[in-house]
Amino acid sequence: MSTFVSLFIYGLSEGAILALAALGFVLIYKATGVINFAQGEFLLIGAYTFYTAFVILRLPIVVAALVGVVAAVIIGVLVERFILRPMVGQSHISIIMVTIGLAGLLSALVQMFFGTQPRSMPPLFPRNQLEILGAHIPANRLWVLLVAGIVLTLLTLFFQRSKHGIAMRAVADDQQAAMTVGISVRRVFALSWALAAVSALIAGILLADVTTVEMNLVNFGLLVFPVVILGGLDSVPGTIVGGLTIGLISQFVAGYLDPGLAEVAPYIVLVLILLVRPYGVFGEKRIERV
Amino acid sequence: MTNEPTPVAAGDAHLRSAESAAAGSSPAGTTGPGTLLTIDNIEVIYDEVILVLRGMSLGVAEGKIVALLGSNGAGKSTTLKAVSGLLPSEQGEIASGRITFAGEDITRLDPADRVRRGLSLCMEGRHIFGHLTVAENLQAGGYTASAKEDRLDFVYEFFPKLADMRSRTAGFLSGGEQQMLAIGRALMANPKLLMLDEPSLGLAPLLVEEIFSTIARLNAETGLTVLVVEQNAQTALSVAHHGYIMERGRIMLDDEAGALSQNPDVKEFYLGIGAGDKKKSYRDVKHYKRRKRWL
């Protein structure tokens, strides 16, 4: 029982981080139709900017987080403005190749400045062991879960209720019609890239707290694909459920079966979902009505 | 002017020659003070090769309903897209001429700025946001407006049906309900000029009547200026004050709506009423259709 509880909590916290990273991916796909293969690198960049501000520059944690957010917004907007916007109207394959190129560029930049040595960060959250139903859980896992949960809730509310969230969904639905009601499509594109970079930043920071700051964070970013395929490429709630599910699956497989198998388990899910329900569990089937 | 010995348009219709259209003469009776929108001799080119509007001029007086009629491919929708700034999103551009709205040159303005200035377009084929609810569609329509709650009440007053369906997903509404939503959404931006592109598309005659009577009510009760593009010429002329007839990228004829619907050429070519005021029937397979060239 105690194994189950600890695997469950580890899985949830990992899944919540995954959901955050994947949410950025879904935001971009929904609003702009671009499949962003550089989402994992956004996560990496986010973790390293925060590391720079917090550890190297010794800024207080709140200030460091703000620096990270500002940097993420700037990177997101710049990428949209100078890399993706010139590609408007190009084929999907070209755009995918551009984001793959961007991924290589970003990770190379990180290696250039920080090298490949893992960096350790002072703990952001208390690490005392808590006893829950007989299982010993480090408190920071619960903190990570809490922070990720709050951010996900805020983003969902933003999407559902706010003026700009509705504008983003309107653009995702019909770009020309969005123009006729006075929504600036360019601004919405910039906003979705900025939000994607910020959610990747937060995911990166949380992940760095439970592991270390290193290049391998990119591999975690790759897990975004099983998450979005499972949840449906264009569904926000689907992404959250997908993230938690993939997190739980990989923890349970690692705990009960084999840690090696846990590495591939998410991709087995990916293939199965593609075979059975290609638009994902929560994905929208396009409403067609004339 | 015409290739066949047909009678020249009756009434005081302004049948203009190619030269005067090319010279950019503004349509008679619709410019000067009180004109909200002036299109002055614009040329629109798609993809840098296809010339769609060739010296198109038109004026919309404040507080009036103006109908823009013409056959398929005449350039009616392109005209509305030029006015609302949507051409760049379709690889089109205004090569020459200018568009003035409320005294300001808006020829190259961003579409969002045009909406802010009070110019709203309700696109052909409705284009509602299918995955959003009715209320969210209206909220998106009020993206640029400040007093949203008042506008919402205003739209629900003119389209009470929408109020009952506010939480339903817009994509699953019927065609007529979607059209009402599309008009309601355009009204949310608090426009001075509402442009409607084929509001009757694919709707049952009763619904068409309902939509047009709402348009007439909006105009009468709030003074809203309307520019409506229609295939359904008869219905459009029944609510409009003024009408323009478009053919191959320019205006061929314009007149008071009443006079226009009495014009024998308009009757024959756009209202489908031949000599003897008999409606043509599709059954007469071999019926002879008189062709008319305006230039």
XYZ file of C-alpha atoms in Angstrom:
585
model
C 0.000 0.000 0.000
C 2.742 2.428 0.921
C 4.466 1.718 -2.402
C 1.231 2.437 -4.195
C 0.715 5.751 -2.402
C 4.232 6.967 -3.026
C 4.149 5.904 -6.675
C 0.794 7.639 -6.985
C 2.072 10.926 -5.606
C 5.313 10.761 -7.573
C 3.294 10.037 -10.700
C 0.880 12.896 -10.095
C 3.626 15.441 -9.487
C 5.555 14.334 -12.547
C 2.328 14.277 -14.542
C 1.398 17.806 -13.461
C 4.766 19.095 -14.697
C 4.254 17.220 -17.948
C 0.790 18.713 -18.325
C 2.245 22.203 -17.928
C 4.900 21.599 -20.558
C 2.352 20.039 -22.903
C -0.119 22.867 -22.369
C 2.313 25.256 -24.031
C 2.536 22.910 -26.981
C -1.254 22.710 -27.234
C -1.644 26.512 -26.976
C 0.618 26.996 -29.963
C -0.975 24.222 -31.976
C -4.500 25.389 -31.261
C -3.992 29.054 -32.051
C -1.420 28.959 -34.827
C -1.548 25.402 -36.191
C 2.206 24.996 -35.672
C 3.564 21.750 -34.233
C 6.352 23.025 -32.020
C 9.137 20.472 -31.708
C 11.113 22.935 -29.605
C 8.796 22.755 -26.580
C 11.331 20.594 -24.678
C 14.021 23.178 -25.389
C 11.776 25.939 -24.091
C 11.652 23.939 -20.875
C 15.446 23.661 -20.876
C 15.935 27.379 -21.539
C 13.419 28.184 -18.811
C 15.236 26.055 -16.247
C 18.622 27.567 -17.126
C 17.403 31.197 -17.080
C 15.917 30.628 -13.662
C 19.137 28.898 -12.547
C 21.161 31.867 -13.786
C 18.996 34.400 -12.004
C 18.589 32.411 -8.787
C 21.952 30.689 -8.308
C 24.508 32.643 -10.338
C 23.100 36.156 -9.839
C 21.816 35.270 -6.331
C 18.523 37.097 -6.803
C 15.713 36.403 -4.330
C 13.485 33.575 -5.504
C 10.486 35.753 -6.416
C 12.640 38.178 -8.414
C 14.395 35.271 -10.124
C 11.039 33.813 -11.104
C 9.964 37.183 -12.518
C 13.216 37.457 -14.481
C 12.494 33.987 -15.854
C 8.956 34.962 -16.873
C 10.123 38.141 -18.596
C 12.870 36.234 -20.421
C 10.397 33.531 -21.465
C 7.921 36.099 -22.810
C 10.687 37.813 -24.777
C 11.990 34.537 -26.210
C 8.475 33.412 -27.120
C 7.615 36.671 -28.875
C 10.964 36.818 -30.697
C 10.631 33.251 -31.939
C 7.143 33.965 -33.222
C 8.099 37.268 -34.827
C 11.353 36.313 -36.512
C 11.146 32.566 -37.063
C 7.514 31.539 -37.435
C 5.896 34.621 -38.955
C 8.030 34.586 -42.100
C 6.889 30.969 -42.490
C 3.179 31.822 -42.679
C 1.706 30.112 -45.720
C 4.528 27.559 -46.019
C 3.844 23.837 -45.929
C 3.495 21.955 -42.648
C 6.691 20.028 -43.283
C 8.730 23.219 -43.710
C 7.320 24.627 -40.498
C 8.057 21.406 -38.619
C 11.618 21.455 -39.938
C 11.975 25.052 -38.742
C 10.884 24.148 -35.213
C 13.269 21.169 -35.212
C 16.029 23.535 -36.293
C 14.996 25.909 -33.525
C 15.216 23.038 -31.032
C 18.791 22.275 -32.106
C 19.729 25.946 -31.922
C 18.305 26.470 -28.435
C 19.915 23.390 -26.910
C 23.242 24.249 -28.550
C 23.043 27.751 -27.061
C 22.475 26.291 -23.606
C 25.439 23.926 -24.015
C 27.598 26.778 -25.243
C 27.000 28.901 -22.165
C 26.571 26.278 -19.446
C 28.371 23.167 -20.697
C 26.988 19.690 -20.199
C 27.685 19.280 -16.485
C 24.504 18.915 -14.410
C 24.028 21.873 -12.070
C 22.465 21.490 -8.712
C 20.093 24.073 -7.419
C 19.373 24.802 -3.740
C 15.940 23.369 -2.892
C 13.030 25.672 -3.621
C 10.617 23.820 -1.375
C 11.064 22.103 2.009
C 12.231 18.509 1.664
C 11.165 17.026 4.982
C 9.597 13.596 4.762
C 5.867 13.406 5.311
C 4.090 10.213 6.202
C 0.934 9.671 4.177
C -0.917 6.339 4.593
C 2.325 4.671 5.584
C 4.341 6.017 2.684
C 7.205 8.448 3.158
C 6.895 11.306 0.708
C 9.277 14.279 0.445
C 7.283 17.454 0.937
C 8.652 19.098 -2.205
C 6.754 16.587 -4.368
C 3.526 17.865 -2.895
C 4.630 21.465 -3.330
C 5.401 20.812 -6.980
C 1.978 19.269 -7.391
C 0.369 22.264 -5.682
C 2.191 24.902 -7.758
C 1.599 23.063 -11.036
C -2.063 22.636 -10.095
C -2.476 26.345 -9.386
C -0.790 27.386 -12.627
C -2.859 24.911 -14.657
C -6.060 26.180 -13.044
C -5.140 29.789 -13.751
C -4.326 29.015 -17.384
C -7.576 27.106 -17.833
C -9.582 29.958 -16.313
C -7.742 32.411 -18.548
C -8.731 30.338 -21.542
C -12.360 29.862 -20.557
C -13.248 33.245 -19.119
C -10.942 36.097 -20.043
C -11.354 38.325 -23.069
C -7.952 37.365 -24.433
C -8.518 33.676 -23.791
C -11.739 33.803 -25.781
C -9.922 35.760 -28.501
C -7.303 32.982 -28.677
C -9.980 30.327 -29.030
C -11.749 32.446 -31.651
C -8.555 32.658 -33.693
C -8.071 28.906 -33.336
C -11.579 28.444 -34.676
C -11.662 30.830 -37.647
C -8.901 33.331 -38.332
C -10.747 35.453 -40.870
C -13.836 35.727 -38.731
C -11.614 36.699 -35.791
C -10.243 39.532 -37.927
C -13.737 40.776 -38.709
C -14.503 41.242 -35.002
C -11.309 43.234 -34.517
C -9.041 40.596 -32.989
C -5.429 41.053 -34.068
C -4.350 37.605 -35.210
C -0.671 38.540 -34.978
C -1.050 39.611 -31.385
C -2.808 36.363 -30.546
C 0.032 34.387 -32.155
C 2.601 36.318 -30.130
C 0.540 35.796 -26.986
C 0.324 32.040 -27.491
C 4.083 31.705 -28.005
C 4.733 33.835 -24.945
C 2.321 31.771 -22.833
C 3.837 28.540 -24.120
C 7.302 29.742 -23.148
C 6.093 30.777 -19.693
C 4.345 27.462 -19.006
C 7.503 25.657 -20.171
C 9.550 27.861 -17.842
C 7.408 26.938 -14.850
C 7.547 23.270 -15.811
C 11.329 23.573 -16.161
C 11.767 25.152 -12.740
C 9.577 22.558 -11.014
C 11.329 19.725 -12.797
C 14.728 21.135 -11.896
C 13.664 21.134 -8.269
C 12.827 17.422 -8.246
C 15.822 16.476 -10.414
C 18.777 18.654 -11.426
C 19.393 21.352 -13.994
C 20.913 19.501 -16.938
C 20.621 18.865 -20.653
C 18.533 15.761 -20.038
C 15.555 17.993 -19.305
C 15.048 17.935 -23.074
C 14.224 14.230 -22.965
C 11.502 15.018 -20.507
C 10.237 17.542 -23.049
C 9.896 14.721 -25.561
C 7.265 13.153 -23.314
C 5.031 16.039 -24.370
C 4.112 14.052 -27.474
C 2.533 11.027 -25.770
C 0.676 13.496 -23.518
C -0.849 15.542 -26.321
C -1.634 12.538 -28.475
C -3.382 10.904 -25.540
C -5.276 14.049 -24.533
C -6.019 15.323 -28.023
C -3.828 17.912 -29.734
C -6.287 20.736 -29.282
C -7.844 20.133 -25.880
C -6.779 21.934 -22.715
C -8.574 19.614 -20.270
C -7.344 16.669 -22.338
C -3.769 17.852 -21.888
C -4.126 17.956 -18.117
C -5.680 14.497 -17.951
C -3.132 13.203 -20.474
C -0.223 14.615 -18.480
C -1.388 13.083 -15.218
C -2.087 9.734 -16.901
C 1.330 9.525 -18.539
C 2.994 10.555 -15.261
C 1.145 7.851 -13.357
C 1.759 5.184 -15.989
C 5.489 5.737 -16.075
C 5.755 5.727 -12.264
C 3.651 2.587 -11.845
C 5.516 0.748 -14.568
C 8.816 1.772 -12.999
C 7.656 0.737 -9.533
C 5.863 -2.518 -10.260
C 7.405 -3.781 -13.484
C 10.728 -2.457 -14.622
C 12.366 1.009 -14.579
C 13.707 0.439 -18.102
C 10.256 -0.338 -19.420
C 8.994 2.867 -17.803
C 11.135 4.845 -20.246
C 9.237 3.456 -23.231
C 5.824 2.961 -21.648
C 4.597 6.482 -22.608
C 5.533 5.837 -26.236
C 3.715 2.501 -26.222
C 0.659 4.467 -25.094
C 1.276 6.923 -27.920
C 1.270 4.192 -30.546
C -1.804 2.517 -29.068
C -3.756 5.772 -29.003
C -2.797 6.558 -32.581
C -4.135 3.152 -33.588
C -7.361 3.327 -31.614
C -8.364 6.977 -31.362
C -6.068 9.198 -33.415
C -7.650 12.500 -32.379
C -7.052 11.717 -28.710
C -9.364 11.007 -25.827
C -10.554 14.613 -25.554
C -9.649 15.892 -29.021
C -12.240 17.823 -30.954
C -13.729 16.241 -33.943
C -14.267 19.209 -36.214
C -17.827 20.437 -36.179
C -18.964 20.637 -39.769
C -22.274 22.227 -40.507
C -23.225 24.249 -43.503
C -23.190 51.337 -74.683
C -25.082 48.145 -75.275
C -24.361 45.610 -77.922
C -27.949 44.864 -78.680
C -30.688 47.237 -79.659
C -32.309 47.139 -76.250
C -34.049 50.092 -74.731
C -31.840 52.223 -72.532
C -32.554 51.815 -68.865
C -35.753 53.490 -67.914
C -36.299 55.984 -65.143
C -33.527 58.274 -63.997
C -31.032 55.469 -63.577
C -27.441 56.482 -63.938
C -26.082 54.134 -66.497
C -22.479 55.145 -66.659
C -20.053 54.566 -69.473
C -16.700 52.895 -69.101
C -14.895 56.208 -69.472
C -16.705 57.943 -66.694
C -16.298 54.927 -64.393
C -12.590 54.790 -65.159
C -12.284 58.501 -64.528
C -13.594 57.824 -61.037
C -16.740 59.860 -61.124
C -18.426 59.290 -57.807
C -21.887 57.840 -57.942
C -24.510 60.492 -58.183
C -26.662 61.310 -55.220
C -24.567 59.487 -52.650
C -21.533 61.634 -51.973
C -21.134 64.894 -50.148
C -22.125 65.561 -46.541
C -23.868 62.668 -44.838
C -21.867 60.047 -46.698
C -20.449 57.544 -44.259
C -18.533 55.316 -46.627
C -17.068 56.276 -49.977
C -15.310 53.827 -52.231
C -13.497 55.858 -54.831
C -12.414 54.104 -58.005
C -10.610 51.152 -56.433
C -8.830 48.382 -58.267
C -8.342 45.073 -56.484
C -5.878 42.454 -57.651
C -5.628 38.917 -56.290
C -2.323 37.065 -56.385
C -0.801 39.966 -58.320
C -2.509 38.851 -61.537
C -6.267 38.549 -61.233
C -7.973 41.907 -61.577
C -11.294 41.616 -59.779
C -12.439 45.173 -59.156
C -11.780 47.595 -61.967
C -12.601 51.137 -61.035
C -15.282 50.401 -58.463
C -16.984 53.396 -56.859
C -19.812 53.487 -54.393
C -21.190 55.653 -51.626
C -23.213 54.787 -48.547
C -25.162 57.602 -46.929
C -25.425 57.689 -43.166
C -28.553 56.100 -41.747
C -29.485 54.304 -44.961
C -29.700 50.688 -46.066
C -27.824 50.214 -49.308
C -28.030 47.025 -51.372
C -25.213 45.862 -53.605
C -26.496 43.419 -56.197
C -24.939 41.501 -59.029
C -24.372 38.039 -60.386
C -21.799 35.542 -59.132
C -18.250 36.697 -59.615
C -19.171 40.338 -60.095
C -16.937 41.324 -57.183
C -19.501 42.063 -54.473
C -17.793 40.062 -51.743
C -14.404 41.401 -52.802
C -15.776 44.917 -52.366
C -16.805 44.149 -48.789
C -13.448 42.492 -48.083
C -11.659 45.550 -49.436
C -13.672 47.779 -47.127
C -13.073 45.591 -44.065
C -9.383 45.027 -44.763
C -9.495 41.264 -45.249
C -7.838 41.247 -48.677
C -4.237 40.703 -47.464
C -5.331 37.446 -45.795
C -6.412 36.208 -49.231
C -3.409 37.421 -51.218
C -5.423 40.340 -52.505
C -4.533 44.011 -52.505
C -6.010 47.371 -53.379
C -3.821 48.496 -56.269
C -5.292 51.967 -56.648
C -8.116 54.175 -55.485
C -9.182 54.986 -51.950
C -11.771 54.097 -49.357
C -12.990 56.777 -46.993
C -14.981 56.052 -43.858
C -16.423 58.873 -41.722
C -14.071 61.324 -43.414
C -10.920 59.261 -42.845
C -8.862 57.415 -45.420
C -8.937 53.742 -44.375
C -7.588 52.217 -47.592
C -4.570 50.593 -45.917
C -5.742 50.381 -42.318
C -5.392 47.206 -40.244
C -8.701 45.252 -40.049
C -8.833 45.557 -36.254
C -8.544 49.365 -36.472
C -11.430 49.454 -38.915
C -13.607 47.551 -36.461
C -12.609 50.035 -33.759
C -13.719 52.900 -36.013
C -17.173 51.374 -36.378
C -17.003 49.187 -39.453
C -18.222 45.628 -38.982
C -18.475 42.859 -41.539
C -20.712 39.838 -41.223
C -19.081 37.375 -43.590
C -20.672 35.226 -46.244
C -21.348 31.730 -44.945
C -21.734 33.025 -41.367
C -18.288 32.046 -40.091
C -19.353 31.805 -36.476
C -16.875 30.338 -33.997
C -18.255 26.793 -34.046
C -16.513 25.471 -30.953
C -17.423 28.432 -28.769
C -20.775 28.890 -27.082
C -23.271 31.486 -28.260
C -22.360 33.791 -25.372
C -18.641 33.376 -26.055
C -19.184 34.180 -29.736
C -20.876 37.399 -28.713
C -18.124 38.166 -26.210
C -15.554 37.696 -28.960
C -17.638 40.049 -31.117
C -17.361 42.681 -28.407
C -13.573 42.318 -28.274
C -13.054 45.973 -29.233
C -16.135 47.413 -27.498
C -16.077 49.014 -24.072
C -19.621 48.736 -22.689
C -20.114 45.033 -23.299
C -23.054 44.324 -21.001
C -25.205 46.979 -22.651
C -24.356 45.659 -26.087
C -25.207 42.127 -24.997
C -28.660 43.249 -23.846
C -29.059 45.156 -27.097
C -28.261 42.085 -29.215
C -30.512 39.846 -27.118
C -33.311 42.383 -27.579
C -33.098 42.176 -31.366
C -32.421 38.435 -31.424
C -34.322 37.059 -28.408
C -33.668 33.496 -29.600
C -29.959 33.925 -28.925
C -30.655 34.738 -25.297
C -32.299 31.351 -24.810
C -29.351 29.522 -26.341
C -26.477 31.441 -24.801
C -24.702 28.417 -23.361
C -25.065 26.188 -26.422
C -22.173 25.341 -28.712
C -22.552 27.579 -31.734
C -21.509 24.926 -34.260
C -24.629 22.908 -33.511
C -27.129 25.718 -34.100
C -29.302 25.637 -37.200
C -28.383 27.738 -40.226
C -30.852 30.485 -39.378
C -29.738 30.640 -35.762
C -26.119 30.803 -36.889
C -26.918 33.708 -39.197
C -28.597 35.574 -36.346
C -25.565 34.857 -34.181
C -23.255 36.128 -36.907
C -25.195 39.381 -37.184
C -25.420 39.657 -33.403
C -21.678 39.124 -33.114
C -21.030 41.911 -35.642
C -23.384 44.202 -33.703
C -21.410 43.597 -30.487
C -18.617 45.828 -31.794
C -21.060 48.771 -31.812
C -20.684 49.499 -35.550
C -21.671 52.664 -37.365
C -21.787 50.713 -40.611
C -22.791 47.067 -40.694
C -21.808 45.186 -43.837
C -23.689 41.971 -44.518
C -22.469 39.499 -47.106
C -25.341 37.334 -48.329
C -27.309 37.020 -45.103
C -29.908 34.892 -46.917
C -27.414 32.200 -47.977
C -28.971 28.772 -47.589
C -31.935 29.921 -45.512
C -35.620 29.156 -45.898
C -37.723 32.045 -47.304
C -39.438 32.653 -43.967
C -36.101 32.977 -42.191
C -34.816 35.302 -44.900
C -37.814 37.507 -44.279
C -37.198 37.460 -40.538
C -33.550 38.401 -40.958
C -34.314 41.236 -43.339
C -37.093 42.615 -41.193
C -34.673 42.645 -38.252
C -32.175 44.525 -40.407
C -34.864 47.047 -41.322
C -35.819 47.392 -37.643
C -32.194 47.952 -36.632
C -31.955 50.684 -39.235
C -35.231 52.340 -38.307
C -34.843 52.179 -34.527
C -31.136 52.809 -34.059
C -30.172 54.618 -37.247
C -27.646 51.916 -38.093
C -26.240 52.261 -41.611
C -26.252 48.990 -43.540
C -24.521 47.855 -46.708
C -25.909 44.514 -47.789
C -24.686 42.246 -50.569
C -27.363 39.888 -51.853
C -28.241 37.386 -54.538
C -31.805 37.615 -53.422
C -32.329 40.967 -55.160
C -36.034 41.302 -54.540
C -35.806 40.890 -50.796
C -32.810 43.187 -50.544
C -34.485 45.939 -52.580
C -37.618 45.667 -50.462
C -35.780 46.951 -47.363
C -33.054 49.060 -48.999
C -33.191 52.784 -49.656
C -30.663 52.707 -52.441
C -29.330 49.987 -54.699
C -26.209 49.413 -56.767
C -25.872 46.878 -59.550
C -22.444 45.444 -60.089
C -21.105 43.628 -63.091
C -17.595 42.421 -63.822
C -15.837 44.492 -61.195
C -17.617 47.815 -61.429
C -20.921 49.521 -60.743
C -23.184 49.570 -63.766
C -26.322 51.104 -62.404
C -27.472 52.767 -59.236
C -30.755 54.243 -58.162
C -33.350 54.527 -55.451
C -34.378 51.023 -54.477
C -37.963 51.531 -55.612
C -36.990 52.807 -59.044
C -34.421 50.068 -59.404
C -36.922 47.297 -58.873
C -39.108 48.836 -61.597
C -36.231 49.060 -64.056
C -36.936 46.625 -66.926
C -33.296 45.494 -67.209
C -33.007 44.875 -63.508
C -36.325 43.065 -63.596
C -35.223 40.770 -66.332
C -31.661 40.078 -65.234
C -31.796 40.172 -61.446
C -35.378 39.677 -60.407
C -36.093 36.952 -62.975
C -39.247 38.586 -64.260
C -39.473 38.578 -68.042
C -41.692 40.536 -70.406
C -45.324 40.362 -69.382
C -44.240 40.228 -65.730
C -44.306 36.469 -65.734
C -41.821 34.672 -63.555
C -39.537 32.501 -65.622
C -39.852 28.836 -64.988
C -37.046 26.339 -64.966
C -39.391 23.956 -66.732
C -39.137 25.807 -70.000
C -35.937 24.045 -70.851
C -35.425 25.862 -74.092
C -36.289 29.311 -72.817
C -34.326 32.024 -74.438
C -32.290 34.173 -72.127
C -31.612 37.541 -73.521
C -27.998 38.452 -72.859
C -27.104 41.965 -72.144
C -23.719 43.580 -72.198
C -23.550 46.792 -70.315
C -20.387 47.991 -71.988
